PDB file of C-alpha atoms in Angstrom:
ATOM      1  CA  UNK I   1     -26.325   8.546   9.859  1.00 52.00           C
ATOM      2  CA  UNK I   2     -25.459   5.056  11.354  1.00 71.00           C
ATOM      3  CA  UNK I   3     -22.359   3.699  10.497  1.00 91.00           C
ATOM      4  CA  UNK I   4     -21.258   0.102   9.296  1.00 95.00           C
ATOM      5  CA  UNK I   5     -23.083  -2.301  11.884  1.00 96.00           C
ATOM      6  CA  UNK I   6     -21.441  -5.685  12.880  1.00 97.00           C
ATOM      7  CA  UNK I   7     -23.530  -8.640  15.119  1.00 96.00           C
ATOM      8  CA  UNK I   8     -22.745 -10.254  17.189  1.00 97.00           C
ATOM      9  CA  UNK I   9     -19.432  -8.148  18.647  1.00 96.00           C
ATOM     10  CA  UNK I  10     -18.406 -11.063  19.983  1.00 97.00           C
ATOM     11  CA  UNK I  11     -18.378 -15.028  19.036  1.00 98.00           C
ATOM     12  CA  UNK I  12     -17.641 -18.211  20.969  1.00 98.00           C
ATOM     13  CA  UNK I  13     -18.256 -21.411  18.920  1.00 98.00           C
ATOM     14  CA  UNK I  14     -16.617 -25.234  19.731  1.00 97.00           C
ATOM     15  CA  UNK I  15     -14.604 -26.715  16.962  1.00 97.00           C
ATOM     16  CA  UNK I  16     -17.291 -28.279  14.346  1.00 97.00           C
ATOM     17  CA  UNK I  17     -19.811 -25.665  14.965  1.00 98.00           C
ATOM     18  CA  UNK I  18     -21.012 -23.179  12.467  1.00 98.00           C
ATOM     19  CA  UNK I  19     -20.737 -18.886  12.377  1.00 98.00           C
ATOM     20  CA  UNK I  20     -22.498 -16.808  11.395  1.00 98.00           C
ATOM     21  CA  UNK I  21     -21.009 -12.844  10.722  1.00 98.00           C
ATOM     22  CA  UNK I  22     -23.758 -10.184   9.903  1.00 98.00           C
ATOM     23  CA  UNK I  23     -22.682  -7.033   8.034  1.00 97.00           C
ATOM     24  CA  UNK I  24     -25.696  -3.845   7.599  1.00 97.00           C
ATOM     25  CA  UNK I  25     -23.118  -1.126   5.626  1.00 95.00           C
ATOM     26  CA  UNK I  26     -23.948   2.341   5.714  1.00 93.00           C
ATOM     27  CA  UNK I  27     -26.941   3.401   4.256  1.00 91.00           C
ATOM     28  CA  UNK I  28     -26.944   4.023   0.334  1.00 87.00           C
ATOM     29  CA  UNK I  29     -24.030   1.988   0.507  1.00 90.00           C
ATOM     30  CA  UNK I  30     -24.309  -1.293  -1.764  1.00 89.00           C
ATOM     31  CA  UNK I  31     -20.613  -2.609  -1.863  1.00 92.00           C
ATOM     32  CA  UNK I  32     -18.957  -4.725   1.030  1.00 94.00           C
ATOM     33  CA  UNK I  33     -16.071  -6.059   2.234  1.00 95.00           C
ATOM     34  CA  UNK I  34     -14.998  -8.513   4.386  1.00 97.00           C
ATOM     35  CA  UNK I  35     -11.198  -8.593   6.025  1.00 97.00           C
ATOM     36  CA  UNK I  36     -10.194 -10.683   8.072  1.00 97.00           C
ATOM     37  CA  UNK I  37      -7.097  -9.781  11.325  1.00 94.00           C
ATOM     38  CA  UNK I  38      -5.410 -12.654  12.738  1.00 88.00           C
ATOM     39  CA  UNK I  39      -3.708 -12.204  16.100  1.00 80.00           C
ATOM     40  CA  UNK I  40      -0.475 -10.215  15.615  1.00 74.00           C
ATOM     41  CA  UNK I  41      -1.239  -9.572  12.252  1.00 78.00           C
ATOM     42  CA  UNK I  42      -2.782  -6.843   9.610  1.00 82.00           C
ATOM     43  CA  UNK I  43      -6.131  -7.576   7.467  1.00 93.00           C
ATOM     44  CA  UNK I  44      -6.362  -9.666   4.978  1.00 94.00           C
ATOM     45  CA  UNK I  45      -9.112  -9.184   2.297  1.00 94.00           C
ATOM     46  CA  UNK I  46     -11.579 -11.994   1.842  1.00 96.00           C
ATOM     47  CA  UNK I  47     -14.085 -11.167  -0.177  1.00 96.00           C
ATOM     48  CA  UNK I  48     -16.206  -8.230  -2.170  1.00 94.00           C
ATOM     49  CA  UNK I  49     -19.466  -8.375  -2.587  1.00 94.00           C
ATOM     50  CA  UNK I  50     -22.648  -6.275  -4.180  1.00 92.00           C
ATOM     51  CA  UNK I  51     -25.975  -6.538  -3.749  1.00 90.00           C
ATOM     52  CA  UNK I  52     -27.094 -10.271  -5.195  1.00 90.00           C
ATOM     53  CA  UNK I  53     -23.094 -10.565  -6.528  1.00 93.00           C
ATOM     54  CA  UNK I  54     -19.697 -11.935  -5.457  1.00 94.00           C
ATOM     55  CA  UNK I  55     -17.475 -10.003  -7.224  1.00 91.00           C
ATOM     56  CA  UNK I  56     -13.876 -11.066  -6.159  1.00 91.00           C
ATOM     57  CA  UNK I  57     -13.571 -13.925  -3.818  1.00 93.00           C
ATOM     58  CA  UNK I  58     -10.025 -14.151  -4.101  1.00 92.00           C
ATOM     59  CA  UNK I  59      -9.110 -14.148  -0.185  1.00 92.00           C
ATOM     60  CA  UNK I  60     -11.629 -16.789   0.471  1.00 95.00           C
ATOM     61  CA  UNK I  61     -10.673 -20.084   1.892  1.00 94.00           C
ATOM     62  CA  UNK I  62     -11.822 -23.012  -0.633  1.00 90.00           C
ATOM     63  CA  UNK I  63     -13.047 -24.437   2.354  1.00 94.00           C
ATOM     64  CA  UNK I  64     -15.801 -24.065   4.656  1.00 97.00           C
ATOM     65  CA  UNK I  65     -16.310 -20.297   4.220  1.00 97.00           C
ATOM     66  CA  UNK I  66     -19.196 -18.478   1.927  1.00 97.00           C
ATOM     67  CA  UNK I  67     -20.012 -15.115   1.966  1.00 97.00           C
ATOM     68  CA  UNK I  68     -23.751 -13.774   0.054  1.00 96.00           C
ATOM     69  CA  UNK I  69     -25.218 -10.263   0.286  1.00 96.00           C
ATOM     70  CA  UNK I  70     -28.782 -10.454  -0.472  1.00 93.00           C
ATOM     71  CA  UNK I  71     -31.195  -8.422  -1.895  1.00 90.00           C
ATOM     72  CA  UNK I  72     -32.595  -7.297   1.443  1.00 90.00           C
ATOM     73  CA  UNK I  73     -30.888  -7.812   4.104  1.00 92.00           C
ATOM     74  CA  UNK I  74     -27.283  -7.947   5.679  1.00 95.00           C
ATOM     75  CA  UNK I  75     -24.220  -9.716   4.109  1.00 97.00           C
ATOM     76  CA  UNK I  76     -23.527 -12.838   5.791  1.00 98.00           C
ATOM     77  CA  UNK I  77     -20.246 -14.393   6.417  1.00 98.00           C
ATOM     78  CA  UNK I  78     -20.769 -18.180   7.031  1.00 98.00           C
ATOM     79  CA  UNK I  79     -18.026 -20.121   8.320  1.00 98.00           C
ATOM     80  CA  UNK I  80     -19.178 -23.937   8.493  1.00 97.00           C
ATOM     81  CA  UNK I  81     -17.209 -26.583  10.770  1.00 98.00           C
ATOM     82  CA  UNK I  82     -15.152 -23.974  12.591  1.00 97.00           C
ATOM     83  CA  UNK I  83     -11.704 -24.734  13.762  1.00 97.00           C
ATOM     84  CA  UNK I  84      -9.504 -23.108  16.332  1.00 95.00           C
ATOM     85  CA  UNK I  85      -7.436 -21.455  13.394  1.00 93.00           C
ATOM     86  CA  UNK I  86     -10.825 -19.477  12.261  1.00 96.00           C
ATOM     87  CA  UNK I  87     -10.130 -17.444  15.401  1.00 96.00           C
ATOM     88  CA  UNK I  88      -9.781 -14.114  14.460  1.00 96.00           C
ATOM     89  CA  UNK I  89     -11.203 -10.376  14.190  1.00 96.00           C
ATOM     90  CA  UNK I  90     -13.549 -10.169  11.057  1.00 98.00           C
ATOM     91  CA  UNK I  91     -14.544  -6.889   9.846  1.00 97.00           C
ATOM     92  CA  UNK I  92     -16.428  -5.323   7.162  1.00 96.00           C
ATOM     93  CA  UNK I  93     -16.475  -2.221   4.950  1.00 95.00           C
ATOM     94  CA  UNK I  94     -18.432  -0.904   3.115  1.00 93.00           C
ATOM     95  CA  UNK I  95     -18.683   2.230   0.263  1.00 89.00           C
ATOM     96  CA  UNK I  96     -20.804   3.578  -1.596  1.00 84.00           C
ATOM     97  CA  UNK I  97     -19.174   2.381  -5.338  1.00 78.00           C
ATOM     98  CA  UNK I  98     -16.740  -0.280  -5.601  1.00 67.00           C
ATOM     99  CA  UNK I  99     -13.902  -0.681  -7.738  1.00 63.00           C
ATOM    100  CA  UNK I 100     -12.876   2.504  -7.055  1.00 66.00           C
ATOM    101  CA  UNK I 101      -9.127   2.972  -6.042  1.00 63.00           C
ATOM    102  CA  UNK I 102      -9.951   6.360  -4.425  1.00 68.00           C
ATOM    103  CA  UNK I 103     -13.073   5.095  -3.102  1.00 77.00           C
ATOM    104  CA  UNK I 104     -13.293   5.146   0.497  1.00 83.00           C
ATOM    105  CA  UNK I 105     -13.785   2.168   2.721  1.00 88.00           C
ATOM    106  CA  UNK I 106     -16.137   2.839   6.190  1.00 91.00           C
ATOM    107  CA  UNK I 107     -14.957  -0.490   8.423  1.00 94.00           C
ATOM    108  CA  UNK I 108     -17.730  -1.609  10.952  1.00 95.00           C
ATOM    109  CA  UNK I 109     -16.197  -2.333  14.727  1.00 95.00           C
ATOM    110  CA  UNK I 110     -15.395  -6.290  14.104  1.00 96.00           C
ATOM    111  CA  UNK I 111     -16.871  -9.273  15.177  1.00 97.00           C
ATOM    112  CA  UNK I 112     -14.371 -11.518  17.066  1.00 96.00           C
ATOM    113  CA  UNK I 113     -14.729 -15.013  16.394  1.00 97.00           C
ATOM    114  CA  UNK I 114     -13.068 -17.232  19.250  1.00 97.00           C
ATOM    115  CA  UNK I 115     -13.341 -21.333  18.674  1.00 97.00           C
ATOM    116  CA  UNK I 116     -12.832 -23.422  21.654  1.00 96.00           C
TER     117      UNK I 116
ATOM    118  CA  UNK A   1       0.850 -10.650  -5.297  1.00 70.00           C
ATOM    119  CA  UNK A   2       0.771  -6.866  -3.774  1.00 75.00           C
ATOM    120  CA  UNK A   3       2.335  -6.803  -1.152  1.00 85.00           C
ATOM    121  CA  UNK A   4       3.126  -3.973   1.730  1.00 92.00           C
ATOM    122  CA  UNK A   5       6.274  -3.762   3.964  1.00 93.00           C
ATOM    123  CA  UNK A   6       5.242  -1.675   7.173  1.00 95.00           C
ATOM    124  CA  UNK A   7       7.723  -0.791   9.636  1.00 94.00           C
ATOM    125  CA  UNK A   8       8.518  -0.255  12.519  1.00 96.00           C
ATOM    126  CA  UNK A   9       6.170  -2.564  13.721  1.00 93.00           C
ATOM    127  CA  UNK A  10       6.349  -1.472  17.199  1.00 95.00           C
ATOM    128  CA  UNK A  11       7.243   1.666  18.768  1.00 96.00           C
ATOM    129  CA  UNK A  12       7.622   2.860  22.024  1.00 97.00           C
ATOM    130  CA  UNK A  13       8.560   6.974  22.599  1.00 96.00           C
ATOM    131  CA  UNK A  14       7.969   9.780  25.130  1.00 97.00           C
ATOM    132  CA  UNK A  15       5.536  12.325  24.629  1.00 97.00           C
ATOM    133  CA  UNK A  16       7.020  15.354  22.467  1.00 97.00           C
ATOM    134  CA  UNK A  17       8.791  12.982  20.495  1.00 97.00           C
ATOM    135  CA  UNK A  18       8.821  12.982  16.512  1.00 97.00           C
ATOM    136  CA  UNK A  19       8.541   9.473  14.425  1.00 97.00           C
ATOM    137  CA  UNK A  20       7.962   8.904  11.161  1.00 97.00           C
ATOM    138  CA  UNK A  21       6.572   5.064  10.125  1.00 97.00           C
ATOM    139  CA  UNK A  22       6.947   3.731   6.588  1.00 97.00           C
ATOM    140  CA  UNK A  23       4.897   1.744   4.179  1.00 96.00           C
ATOM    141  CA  UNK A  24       6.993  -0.118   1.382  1.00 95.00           C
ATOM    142  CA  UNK A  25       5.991  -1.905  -1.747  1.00 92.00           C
ATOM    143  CA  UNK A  26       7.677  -3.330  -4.792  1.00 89.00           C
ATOM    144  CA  UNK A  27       4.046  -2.900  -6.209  1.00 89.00           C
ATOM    145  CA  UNK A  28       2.686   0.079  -7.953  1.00 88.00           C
ATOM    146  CA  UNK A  29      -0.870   1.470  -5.889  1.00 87.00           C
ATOM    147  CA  UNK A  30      -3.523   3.426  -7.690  1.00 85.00           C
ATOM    148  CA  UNK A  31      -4.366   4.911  -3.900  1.00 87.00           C
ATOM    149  CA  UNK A  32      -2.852   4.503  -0.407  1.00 90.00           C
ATOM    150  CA  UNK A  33      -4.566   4.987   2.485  1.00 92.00           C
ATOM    151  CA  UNK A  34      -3.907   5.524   6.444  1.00 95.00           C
ATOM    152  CA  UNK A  35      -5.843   3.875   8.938  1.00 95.00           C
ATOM    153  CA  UNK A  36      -5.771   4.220  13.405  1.00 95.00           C
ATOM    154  CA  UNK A  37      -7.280   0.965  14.695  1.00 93.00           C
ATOM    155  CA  UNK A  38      -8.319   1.351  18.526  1.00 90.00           C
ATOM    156  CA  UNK A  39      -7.984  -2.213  20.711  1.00 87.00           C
ATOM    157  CA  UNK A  40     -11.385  -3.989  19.973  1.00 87.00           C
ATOM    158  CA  UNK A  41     -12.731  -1.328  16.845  1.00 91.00           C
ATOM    159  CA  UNK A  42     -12.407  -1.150  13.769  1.00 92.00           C
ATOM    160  CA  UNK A  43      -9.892   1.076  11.725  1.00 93.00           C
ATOM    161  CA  UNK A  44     -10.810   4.499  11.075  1.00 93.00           C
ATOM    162  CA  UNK A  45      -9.122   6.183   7.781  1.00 92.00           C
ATOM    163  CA  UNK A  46      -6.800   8.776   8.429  1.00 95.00           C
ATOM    164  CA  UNK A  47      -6.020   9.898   5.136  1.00 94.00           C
ATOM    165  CA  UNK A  48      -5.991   8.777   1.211  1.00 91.00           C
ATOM    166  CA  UNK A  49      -3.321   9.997  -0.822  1.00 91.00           C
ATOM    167  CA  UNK A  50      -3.504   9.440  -4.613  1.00 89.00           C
ATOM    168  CA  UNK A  51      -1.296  10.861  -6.747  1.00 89.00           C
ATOM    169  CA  UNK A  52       2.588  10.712  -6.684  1.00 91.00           C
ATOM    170  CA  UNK A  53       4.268  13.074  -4.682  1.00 93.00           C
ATOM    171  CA  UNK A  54       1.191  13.989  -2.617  1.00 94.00           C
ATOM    172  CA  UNK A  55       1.769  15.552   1.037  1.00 96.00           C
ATOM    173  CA  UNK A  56      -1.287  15.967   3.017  1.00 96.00           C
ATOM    174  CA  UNK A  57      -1.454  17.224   6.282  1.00 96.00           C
ATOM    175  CA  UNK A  58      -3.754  16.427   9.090  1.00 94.00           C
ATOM    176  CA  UNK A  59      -2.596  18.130  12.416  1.00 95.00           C
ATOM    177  CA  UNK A  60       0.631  17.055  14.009  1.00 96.00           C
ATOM    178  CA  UNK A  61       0.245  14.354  11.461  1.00 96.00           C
ATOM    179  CA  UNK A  62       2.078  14.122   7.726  1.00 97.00           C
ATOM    180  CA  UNK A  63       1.262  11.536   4.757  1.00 97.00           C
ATOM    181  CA  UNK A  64       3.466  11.090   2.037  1.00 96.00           C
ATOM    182  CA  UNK A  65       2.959   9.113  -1.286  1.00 94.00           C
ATOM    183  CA  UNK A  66       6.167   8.192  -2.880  1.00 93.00           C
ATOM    184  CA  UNK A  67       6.438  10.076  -6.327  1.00 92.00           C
ATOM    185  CA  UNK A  68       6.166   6.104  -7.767  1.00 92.00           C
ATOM    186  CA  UNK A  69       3.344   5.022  -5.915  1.00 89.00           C
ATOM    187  CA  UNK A  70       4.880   2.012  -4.496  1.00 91.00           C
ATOM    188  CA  UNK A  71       5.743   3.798  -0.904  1.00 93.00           C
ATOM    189  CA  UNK A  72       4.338   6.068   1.752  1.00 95.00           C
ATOM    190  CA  UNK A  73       5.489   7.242   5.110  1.00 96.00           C
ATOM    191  CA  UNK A  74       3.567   8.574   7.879  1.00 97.00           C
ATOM    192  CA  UNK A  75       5.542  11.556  10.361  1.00 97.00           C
ATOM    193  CA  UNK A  76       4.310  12.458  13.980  1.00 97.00           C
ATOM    194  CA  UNK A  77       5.201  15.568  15.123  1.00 97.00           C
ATOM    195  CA  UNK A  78       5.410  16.072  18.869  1.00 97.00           C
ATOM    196  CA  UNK A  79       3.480  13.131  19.699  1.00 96.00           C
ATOM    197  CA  UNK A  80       0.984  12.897  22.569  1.00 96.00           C
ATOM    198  CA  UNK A  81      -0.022   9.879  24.727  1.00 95.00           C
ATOM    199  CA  UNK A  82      -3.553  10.148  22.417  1.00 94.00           C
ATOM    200  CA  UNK A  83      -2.021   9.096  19.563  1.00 95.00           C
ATOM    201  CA  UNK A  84      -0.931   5.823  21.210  1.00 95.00           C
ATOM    202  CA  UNK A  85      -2.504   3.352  18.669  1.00 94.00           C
ATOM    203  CA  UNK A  86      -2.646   0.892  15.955  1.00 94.00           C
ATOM    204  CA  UNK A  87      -1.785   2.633  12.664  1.00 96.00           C
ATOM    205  CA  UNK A  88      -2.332   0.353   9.794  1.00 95.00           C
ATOM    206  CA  UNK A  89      -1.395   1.258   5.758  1.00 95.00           C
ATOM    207  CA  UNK A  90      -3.464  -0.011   2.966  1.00 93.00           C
ATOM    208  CA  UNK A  91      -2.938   0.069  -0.632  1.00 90.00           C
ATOM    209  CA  UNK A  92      -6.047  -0.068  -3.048  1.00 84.00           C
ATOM    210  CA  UNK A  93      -6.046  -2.545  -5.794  1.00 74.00           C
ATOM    211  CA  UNK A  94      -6.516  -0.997  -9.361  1.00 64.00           C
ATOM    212  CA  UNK A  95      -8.951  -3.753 -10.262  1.00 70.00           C
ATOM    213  CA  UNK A  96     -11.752  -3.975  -7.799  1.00 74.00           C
ATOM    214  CA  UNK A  97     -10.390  -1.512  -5.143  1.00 77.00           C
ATOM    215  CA  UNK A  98      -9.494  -4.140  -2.321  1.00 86.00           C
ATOM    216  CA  UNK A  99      -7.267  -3.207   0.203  1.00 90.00           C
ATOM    217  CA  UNK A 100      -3.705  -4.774   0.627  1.00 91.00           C
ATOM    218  CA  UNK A 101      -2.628  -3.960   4.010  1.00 93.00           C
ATOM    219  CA  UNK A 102       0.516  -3.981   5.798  1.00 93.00           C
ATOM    220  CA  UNK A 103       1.303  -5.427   9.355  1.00 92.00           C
ATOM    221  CA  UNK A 104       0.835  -2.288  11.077  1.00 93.00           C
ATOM    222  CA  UNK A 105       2.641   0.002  13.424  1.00 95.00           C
ATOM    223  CA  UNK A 106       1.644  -0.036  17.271  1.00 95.00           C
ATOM    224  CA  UNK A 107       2.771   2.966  18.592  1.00 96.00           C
ATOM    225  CA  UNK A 108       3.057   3.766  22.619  1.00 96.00           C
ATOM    226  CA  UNK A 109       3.624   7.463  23.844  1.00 96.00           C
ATOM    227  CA  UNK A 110       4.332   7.603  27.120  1.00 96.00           C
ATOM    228  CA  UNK A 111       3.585  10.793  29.308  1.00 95.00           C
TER     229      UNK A 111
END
Protein backbone atom coordinates (compact mmCIF):
# COMPACT_ATOMS: atom_id res chain seq x y z
CA UNK A 1 0.00 0.00 0.00
CA UNK A 2 1.78 3.21 -1.29
CA UNK A 3 2.08 5.86 0.97
CA UNK A 4 1.42 9.74 0.64
CA UNK A 5 3.27 10.68 -2.75
CA UNK A 6 4.85 14.21 -3.19
CA UNK A 7 6.29 15.59 -6.95
CA UNK A 8 8.54 16.99 -7.63
CA UNK A 9 11.01 16.23 -4.34
CA UNK A 10 12.68 19.03 -5.18
CA UNK A 11 11.89 22.74 -6.66
CA UNK A 12 14.04 25.55 -8.05
CA UNK A 13 11.97 28.51 -9.39
CA UNK A 14 13.39 32.47 -9.97
CA UNK A 15 11.52 35.11 -8.12
CA UNK A 16 8.17 35.85 -10.30
CA UNK A 17 7.82 32.36 -11.43
CA UNK A 18 5.01 30.08 -10.57
CA UNK A 19 4.92 26.37 -8.38
CA UNK A 20 3.34 23.96 -8.64
CA UNK A 21 3.14 21.16 -5.40
CA UNK A 22 1.36 17.78 -6.27
CA UNK A 23 -0.10 15.74 -3.39
CA UNK A 24 -1.62 11.72 -4.36
CA UNK A 25 -2.64 10.71 -0.38
CA UNK A 26 -2.92 7.25 0.45
CA UNK A 27 -5.35 5.32 -1.15
CA UNK A 28 -9.05 5.45 0.30
CA UNK A 29 -7.83 8.44 1.78
CA UNK A 30 -9.98 11.65 0.75
CA UNK A 31 -8.76 14.38 3.30
CA UNK A 32 -5.43 16.45 2.88
CA UNK A 33 -3.27 18.63 4.35
CA UNK A 34 -0.83 20.89 3.50
CA UNK A 35 2.03 22.25 6.17
CA UNK A 36 4.34 24.18 5.47
CA UNK A 37 8.45 24.09 7.50
CA UNK A 38 10.42 27.10 7.21
CA UNK A 39 14.15 26.82 7.84
CA UNK A 40 14.77 26.47 11.60
CA UNK A 41 11.34 26.17 12.25
CA UNK A 42 8.26 23.55 12.97
CA UNK A 43 5.11 23.19 10.46
CA UNK A 44 2.74 25.40 10.07
CA UNK A 45 -0.73 24.29 8.78
CA UNK A 46 -1.95 25.86 5.58
CA UNK A 47 -4.73 24.43 4.44
CA UNK A 48 -7.40 21.28 4.58
CA UNK A 49 -8.92 20.13 1.89
CA UNK A 50 -11.56 17.21 0.64
CA UNK A 51 -12.30 15.99 -2.41
CA UNK A 52 -13.96 19.11 -4.60
CA UNK A 53 -13.82 21.27 -0.97
CA UNK A 54 -11.61 23.71 0.96
CA UNK A 55 -12.54 23.22 4.22
CA UNK A 56 -10.27 25.48 6.46
CA UNK A 57 -7.90 27.75 4.73
CA UNK A 58 -6.94 29.47 7.69
CA UNK A 59 -2.95 29.16 7.29
CA UNK A 60 -3.14 30.36 3.79
CA UNK A 61 -1.40 33.45 2.69
CA UNK A 62 -4.10 36.03 1.16
CA UNK A 63 -1.69 36.27 -1.41
CA UNK A 64 -0.50 34.40 -4.25
CA UNK A 65 -1.17 30.90 -2.85
CA UNK A 66 -4.36 28.48 -3.77
CA UNK A 67 -4.68 25.13 -2.96
CA UNK A 68 -7.80 22.71 -4.93
CA UNK A 69 -8.17 18.93 -4.66
CA UNK A 70 -10.11 17.75 -7.52
CA UNK A 71 -12.32 15.19 -8.21
CA UNK A 72 -9.70 13.02 -9.88
CA UNK A 73 -6.60 13.72 -9.47
CA UNK A 74 -3.88 15.06 -6.97
CA UNK A 75 -4.25 18.19 -4.72
CA UNK A 76 -2.36 20.97 -6.04
CA UNK A 77 -0.60 23.61 -4.17
CA UNK A 78 -0.12 26.66 -6.49
CA UNK A 79 2.08 29.31 -5.44
CA UNK A 80 1.93 32.21 -8.18
CA UNK A 81 4.81 34.99 -8.39
CA UNK A 82 7.17 33.20 -6.04
CA UNK A 83 9.48 35.10 -3.83
CA UNK A 84 12.61 34.11 -2.01
CA UNK A 85 10.54 34.01 1.35
CA UNK A 86 8.25 31.03 -0.27
CA UNK A 87 11.39 28.96 0.28
CA UNK A 88 10.56 26.29 2.36
CA UNK A 89 9.73 22.41 2.92
CA UNK A 90 5.97 21.80 1.98
CA UNK A 91 4.42 18.67 2.98
CA UNK A 92 1.21 16.96 2.90
CA UNK A 93 -0.95 14.56 4.92
CA UNK A 94 -3.38 12.89 4.41
CA UNK A 95 -6.21 10.49 6.47
CA UNK A 96 -8.72 8.73 5.84
CA UNK A 97 -11.64 11.13 7.80
CA UNK A 98 -10.98 14.56 8.73
CA UNK A 99 -12.00 16.47 11.58
CA UNK A 100 -11.07 13.93 13.67
CA UNK A 101 -8.84 14.89 16.73
CA UNK A 102 -7.68 11.24 17.07
CA UNK A 103 -7.49 10.84 13.48
CA UNK A 104 -4.20 10.08 12.24
CA UNK A 105 -2.21 12.14 9.82
CA UNK A 106 0.21 9.96 7.11
CA UNK A 107 2.79 13.04 5.93
CA UNK A 108 4.23 12.44 2.34
CA UNK A 109 8.32 13.07 2.17
CA UNK A 110 8.10 17.04 1.26
CA UNK A 111 8.67 18.90 -1.65
CA UNK A 112 11.35 21.62 -1.12
CA UNK A 113 10.68 24.71 -2.79
CA UNK A 114 13.98 26.88 -3.24
CA UNK A 115 13.44 30.53 -5.15
CA UNK A 116 16.46 32.08 -6.55
CA UNK B 1 -4.38 31.06 18.78
CA UNK B 2 -3.06 27.39 19.96
CA UNK B 3 -0.06 27.52 20.52
CA UNK B 4 2.85 24.82 21.59
CA UNK B 5 6.03 25.54 23.67
CA UNK B 6 8.63 22.69 22.77
CA UNK B 7 11.78 22.50 24.52
CA UNK B 8 14.75 21.85 24.57
CA UNK B 9 15.12 22.73 21.19
CA UNK B 10 18.42 21.22 20.80
CA UNK B 11 20.13 18.51 22.49
CA UNK B 12 23.28 17.03 22.37
CA UNK B 13 24.05 13.65 24.83
CA UNK B 14 26.16 10.46 24.84
CA UNK B 15 24.79 7.26 24.09
CA UNK B 16 23.21 5.55 27.35
CA UNK B 17 22.02 8.75 28.36
CA UNK B 18 18.30 9.46 29.58
CA UNK B 19 16.32 12.84 28.39
CA UNK B 20 13.08 13.68 28.62
CA UNK B 21 11.71 16.71 26.04
CA UNK B 22 8.55 18.67 26.81
CA UNK B 23 5.63 20.02 24.92
CA UNK B 24 3.77 23.04 26.68
CA UNK B 25 0.53 24.77 25.97
CA UNK B 26 -1.71 27.27 27.66
CA UNK B 27 -4.30 25.63 25.23
CA UNK B 28 -6.48 22.71 25.94
CA UNK B 29 -5.80 19.63 22.96
CA UNK B 30 -8.45 17.10 22.14
CA UNK B 31 -5.23 14.76 20.97
CA UNK B 32 -1.42 15.14 21.01
CA UNK B 33 0.69 13.49 18.92
CA UNK B 34 4.62 12.60 18.53
CA UNK B 35 6.33 12.83 15.41
CA UNK B 36 10.54 11.77 14.29
CA UNK B 37 11.30 13.83 11.17
CA UNK B 38 14.52 12.38 9.32
CA UNK B 39 16.77 15.32 7.35
CA UNK B 40 14.94 15.62 3.91
CA UNK B 41 11.48 13.24 4.91
CA UNK B 42 8.70 13.75 6.18
CA UNK B 43 7.61 13.16 9.91
CA UNK B 44 6.60 9.84 10.87
CA UNK B 45 4.06 9.61 14.04
CA UNK B 46 5.41 8.14 16.96
CA UNK B 47 2.56 8.04 19.11
CA UNK B 48 -1.08 9.74 19.81
CA UNK B 49 -2.09 10.11 23.21
CA UNK B 50 -5.70 11.20 23.94
CA UNK B 51 -6.97 11.22 27.08
CA UNK B 52 -5.56 12.95 30.26
CA UNK B 53 -3.16 11.19 32.14
CA UNK B 54 -2.31 8.73 29.34
CA UNK B 55 1.28 6.94 29.43
CA UNK B 56 2.07 4.96 26.46
CA UNK B 57 5.05 3.19 25.90
CA UNK B 58 6.91 2.46 22.77
CA UNK B 59 10.39 0.84 23.51
CA UNK B 60 13.02 2.86 25.27
CA UNK B 61 10.56 5.56 24.49
CA UNK B 62 7.70 7.18 27.05
CA UNK B 63 4.69 9.67 26.09
CA UNK B 64 2.91 11.45 28.56
CA UNK B 65 -0.34 13.59 28.24
CA UNK B 66 -0.70 16.02 31.00
CA UNK B 67 -3.88 15.05 33.11
CA UNK B 68 -5.24 18.74 31.52
CA UNK B 69 -4.45 18.21 28.11
CA UNK B 70 -2.52 21.29 27.62
CA UNK B 71 1.11 19.42 28.08
CA UNK B 72 3.06 16.35 27.12
CA UNK B 73 6.58 15.19 27.61
CA UNK B 74 8.48 12.72 25.76
CA UNK B 75 11.43 10.44 28.02
CA UNK B 76 14.37 8.50 26.31
CA UNK B 77 15.68 5.89 28.11
CA UNK B 78 19.26 4.87 27.39
CA UNK B 79 19.44 6.55 24.20
CA UNK B 80 21.27 5.22 21.13
CA UNK B 81 23.01 7.12 18.28
CA UNK B 82 19.62 5.82 16.12
CA UNK B 83 17.50 7.90 17.79
CA UNK B 84 19.49 10.98 16.75
CA UNK B 85 16.62 12.98 15.07
CA UNK B 86 14.08 15.59 14.66
CA UNK B 87 11.26 14.97 17.15
CA UNK B 88 8.43 17.28 16.53
CA UNK B 89 4.94 17.57 18.93
CA UNK B 90 1.64 18.33 17.46
CA UNK B 91 -1.56 19.11 19.01
CA UNK B 92 -4.89 18.36 17.06
CA UNK B 93 -7.41 21.05 16.77
CA UNK B 94 -10.96 20.10 18.14
CA UNK B 95 -12.58 21.71 15.12
CA UNK B 96 -11.24 20.31 11.92
CA UNK B 97 -8.33 18.21 13.38
CA UNK B 98 -5.31 20.44 12.11
CA UNK B 99 -2.20 20.09 13.65
CA UNK B 100 -0.53 22.89 15.81
CA UNK B 101 3.00 22.02 16.07
CA UNK B 102 5.76 23.03 18.17
CA UNK B 103 9.40 24.03 17.12
CA UNK B 104 10.79 20.73 17.62
CA UNK B 105 13.56 19.02 19.47
CA UNK B 106 16.82 17.97 17.46
CA UNK B 107 18.38 15.53 19.36
CA UNK B 108 22.24 14.23 18.76
CA UNK B 109 23.50 10.95 20.53
CA UNK B 110 26.82 10.54 20.21
CA UNK B 111 28.54 7.00 20.36
Amino acid sequence: NAGVMQNPRHLVRRRGQEARLRCSPMKGHSHVYWYRQLPEEGLKFMVYLQKENIIDESGMPKERFSAEFPKEGPSILRIQQVVRGDSAAYFCASSPRGGFPQETQYFGPGTRLLVL
Amino acid sequence: TQLLEQSPQFLSIQEGENLTVYCNSSSVFSSLQWYRQEPGEGPVLLVTVVTGGEVKKLKRLTFQFGDARKDSSLHITAAQPGDTGLYLCAGAASNTGKLIFGQGTTLQVKP
